[in-house]
XYZ file of C-alpha atoms in Angstrom:
263
model
C 181.054 -64.245 -63.605
C 180.590 -65.559 -60.074
C 178.815 -63.012 -57.917
C 179.475 -62.596 -54.201
C 177.515 -59.481 -53.285
C 174.453 -59.799 -55.534
C 171.992 -62.525 -56.470
C 171.205 -62.665 -60.176
C 168.879 -64.923 -62.145
C 166.837 -64.886 -65.352
C 163.526 -66.708 -65.728
C 160.609 -66.297 -68.135
C 161.923 -63.004 -69.479
C 162.476 -61.473 -66.030
C 165.971 -60.682 -64.747
C 166.006 -60.577 -60.936
C 168.934 -58.630 -59.423
C 169.062 -58.552 -55.637
C 171.658 -56.646 -53.622
C 173.140 -59.146 -51.191
C 175.203 -57.605 -48.400
C 172.460 -57.830 -45.759
C 174.821 -57.468 -42.787
C 175.830 -54.058 -44.188
C 172.272 -53.126 -45.219
C 173.349 -53.761 -48.820
C 175.607 -50.711 -48.839
C 177.782 -50.415 -51.918
C 181.467 -51.188 -52.012
C 183.629 -51.297 -55.117
C 183.103 -55.019 -55.617
C 179.324 -54.783 -55.493
C 179.418 -51.904 -57.965
C 181.400 -54.110 -60.330
C 179.005 -57.018 -59.964
C 175.917 -54.869 -60.537
C 177.574 -53.327 -63.587
C 178.272 -56.767 -65.049
C 174.739 -58.010 -64.319
C 173.206 -54.960 -66.007
C 175.470 -55.518 -68.990
C 174.127 -59.068 -69.266
C 170.554 -57.764 -68.982
C 171.088 -55.300 -71.815
C 172.653 -57.804 -74.189
C 170.505 -60.860 -73.472
C 167.593 -60.910 -75.963
C 165.621 -63.191 -73.636
C 165.433 -60.523 -70.931
C 162.422 -58.245 -71.247
C 162.065 -56.834 -67.707
C 164.485 -56.118 -64.841
C 163.446 -56.396 -61.193
C 165.844 -54.822 -58.680
C 165.538 -55.459 -54.944
C 167.584 -56.187 -51.825
C 168.115 -59.041 -49.410
C 167.540 -58.824 -45.669
C 165.963 -56.000 -43.693
C 167.136 -53.122 -45.883
C 167.109 -52.253 -49.548
C 170.326 -50.237 -49.602
C 172.082 -47.907 -47.146
C 174.022 -46.177 -49.917
C 177.813 -46.068 -49.819
C 179.779 -48.321 -47.475
C 181.577 -45.614 -45.500
C 184.146 -48.090 -44.198
C 185.776 -47.813 -47.640
C 186.329 -44.092 -47.081
C 189.338 -43.087 -44.976
C 188.562 -39.744 -43.361
C 190.770 -40.076 -40.274
C 192.749 -36.993 -39.171
C 195.905 -36.643 -41.232
C 194.638 -38.826 -44.078
C 194.483 -37.527 -47.624
C 191.271 -35.778 -48.658
C 189.022 -38.225 -50.568
C 187.880 -37.320 -54.081
C 184.197 -38.150 -53.839
C 183.612 -36.729 -57.297
C 185.820 -39.485 -58.695
C 183.696 -42.090 -56.899
C 180.534 -40.554 -58.354
C 182.008 -40.464 -61.845
C 183.341 -44.032 -61.677
C 180.493 -45.826 -59.933
C 177.227 -44.047 -59.204
C 176.680 -41.992 -62.355
C 177.227 -45.016 -64.654
C 174.849 -47.088 -62.490
C 172.079 -44.501 -62.688
C 172.557 -44.107 -66.439
C 172.495 -47.887 -66.949
C 169.192 -48.243 -65.096
C 167.552 -45.248 -66.734
C 168.691 -46.155 -70.254
C 167.870 -49.880 -70.242
C 165.558 -50.534 -73.214
C 162.990 -52.354 -71.067
C 160.842 -51.714 -67.993
C 162.812 -51.616 -64.744
C 160.947 -52.369 -61.511
C 162.415 -51.686 -58.085
C 161.056 -53.407 -54.974
C 162.231 -51.487 -51.900
C 162.133 -54.001 -49.086
C 163.404 -51.862 -46.198
C 165.385 -48.744 -45.450
C 166.670 -46.898 -48.518
C 169.173 -44.250 -47.474
C 171.649 -41.991 -49.226
C 172.352 -43.252 -52.725
C 170.100 -46.181 -51.840
C 167.157 -43.770 -51.674
C 167.876 -42.358 -55.131
C 168.770 -45.505 -57.076
C 165.095 -46.637 -57.058
C 164.111 -43.279 -58.567
C 166.131 -44.134 -61.676
C 163.802 -47.117 -62.196
C 160.447 -47.016 -63.965
C 158.091 -48.517 -61.377
C 158.887 -48.501 -57.657
C 157.046 -50.673 -55.156
C 157.904 -50.374 -51.479
C 157.084 -52.489 -48.442
C 154.956 -50.671 -45.888
C 157.845 -50.813 -43.396
C 160.277 -49.326 -45.926
C 161.490 -45.740 -45.737
C 163.481 -43.268 -47.791
C 166.153 -41.061 -46.210
C 168.206 -38.397 -47.976
C 170.951 -38.916 -45.403
C 173.616 -36.890 -47.207
C 173.023 -33.722 -45.171
C 173.852 -35.632 -41.989
C 177.500 -35.958 -43.083
C 177.938 -32.731 -44.998
C 177.266 -34.013 -48.508
C 174.718 -33.329 -51.250
C 172.222 -35.852 -52.676
C 173.801 -37.759 -55.545
C 172.801 -40.659 -57.797
C 170.459 -38.275 -59.579
C 168.669 -37.172 -56.430
C 168.921 -33.438 -57.057
C 167.343 -34.015 -60.489
C 164.633 -36.551 -59.684
C 163.370 -35.281 -56.329
C 162.097 -31.841 -57.455
C 160.453 -33.397 -60.501
C 158.669 -36.078 -58.489
C 157.618 -34.246 -55.318
C 158.115 -30.542 -56.109
C 160.871 -28.184 -55.015
C 159.506 -27.427 -51.535
C 159.341 -31.077 -50.508
C 162.608 -31.895 -52.288
C 164.426 -29.218 -50.292
C 162.855 -30.421 -47.053
C 163.941 -33.994 -47.717
C 167.471 -32.960 -48.736
C 168.106 -30.316 -46.055
C 166.515 -32.107 -43.093
C 167.288 -35.732 -43.932
C 164.058 -36.875 -42.296
C 162.739 -40.386 -42.768
C 159.968 -40.582 -45.382
C 157.701 -43.587 -44.922
C 156.717 -45.731 -47.881
C 153.075 -44.742 -47.392
C 153.979 -41.035 -47.466
C 156.259 -41.612 -50.468
C 153.286 -43.049 -52.363
C 151.050 -40.133 -51.359
C 153.691 -37.633 -52.496
C 154.174 -39.364 -55.858
C 157.753 -40.419 -55.132
C 156.939 -44.087 -55.773
C 154.257 -46.066 -57.584
C 152.842 -48.211 -54.779
C 153.190 -49.109 -51.119
C 152.323 -52.751 -50.372
C 152.288 -54.979 -47.335
C 155.705 -56.354 -46.404
C 154.780 -59.998 -46.889
C 153.382 -59.260 -50.343
C 156.210 -57.147 -51.764
C 158.241 -59.806 -53.564
C 155.165 -61.559 -54.981
C 153.591 -58.273 -56.087
C 156.810 -57.182 -57.782
C 157.320 -60.531 -59.509
C 153.695 -60.596 -60.685
C 154.117 -57.134 -62.173
C 157.433 -58.096 -63.796
C 156.018 -61.297 -65.287
C 153.049 -59.394 -66.669
C 155.255 -56.796 -68.337
C 157.462 -59.549 -69.781
C 154.447 -60.764 -71.802
C 153.703 -57.299 -73.175
C 155.085 -55.521 -76.288
C 158.309 -54.554 -74.540
C 159.834 -52.926 -77.622
C 157.006 -50.412 -77.491
C 157.275 -50.136 -73.699
C 160.942 -49.203 -74.098
C 159.920 -46.447 -76.513
C 157.304 -45.211 -74.018
C 160.010 -45.079 -71.343
C 162.340 -43.214 -73.701
C 159.703 -40.658 -74.678
C 158.553 -39.928 -71.129
C 162.139 -39.503 -69.917
C 162.859 -37.116 -72.773
C 159.766 -35.038 -71.999
C 161.386 -33.743 -68.817
C 163.903 -31.712 -70.802
C 162.283 -31.308 -74.254
C 160.238 -28.359 -75.379
C 156.667 -29.101 -76.473
C 157.622 -28.952 -80.160
C 160.667 -31.169 -79.572
C 158.458 -33.694 -77.817
C 155.947 -33.731 -80.673
C 158.774 -34.455 -83.095
C 160.117 -37.212 -80.857
C 156.644 -38.786 -80.664
C 156.540 -38.786 -84.452
C 159.945 -40.444 -84.728
C 159.342 -43.069 -82.049
C 155.859 -43.881 -83.342
C 157.438 -44.516 -86.729
C 159.769 -47.043 -85.105
C 156.936 -48.624 -83.097
C 154.814 -49.008 -86.225
C 157.549 -51.026 -87.897
C 157.833 -53.523 -85.054
C 156.704 -57.137 -85.070
C 154.826 -56.492 -81.834
C 152.659 -53.812 -83.461
C 151.708 -56.158 -86.278
C 150.957 -58.918 -83.798
C 148.896 -56.612 -81.599
C 146.732 -55.432 -84.480
C 146.362 -58.956 -85.868
C 145.343 -60.326 -82.482
C 142.796 -57.530 -82.050
C 141.261 -58.131 -85.458
C 141.203 -61.901 -84.937
C 139.815 -61.595 -81.394
C 142.609 -63.647 -79.806
C 145.285 -63.066 -77.197
C 148.481 -61.575 -78.629
C 151.870 -63.271 -78.431
C 154.432 -60.480 -78.198
C 158.143 -61.072 -78.766
C 159.592 -57.747 -77.710
C 160.792 -56.741 -81.152
């Protein structure tokens, strides 16, 4: 598939997906949704891919939905935004969250609306110091979507989540790190290199086991304690049968560096 609105490449186990509508601050239209969906499908089914790095081109990460696709002029039919959520945004969030590999997001500029919540579906979020997160939905009479009403209270607590959602204030990358919304804030010039270094490191690790870690931590947010203990048992059983586990133990016993294959 030839992509127009994203950049997509795979190298050394790392899939790099970059939103590429810089003149529109990488806001989503239907075509970009389709291209991202296809790229994520390739990531999932390509055995050579062990890590996904998501970022944006230009001065912004993503401004959310391209509102020029929405006709809200007087006399026009009322748009069904729930249909848009069901068709585009919910599948995107589920794809990112359910990928059986680490997903890194490098937020290179403003992240607003859905663009502020898409990174929160990823596993590790780095943000440039000049980046910011804005729950802009309240400014146009909408609610946070793309998982925002679920992730925000769990990451920053209900009081801060309500403040972000009801006020729509700009949250700096530095403050986002302090609040626990993201993993790290880095200098602008270092963001891409830092993110790629992290992605390349993870691609050399036992990514089958990392996928199970991701799965177990995600499940812990809704499981009871007993359910989580049972899940740990079941996933540890799977991990113990993996080639990576055998290689890790062998390398430790033989005092050499391991060579993990992600299976």
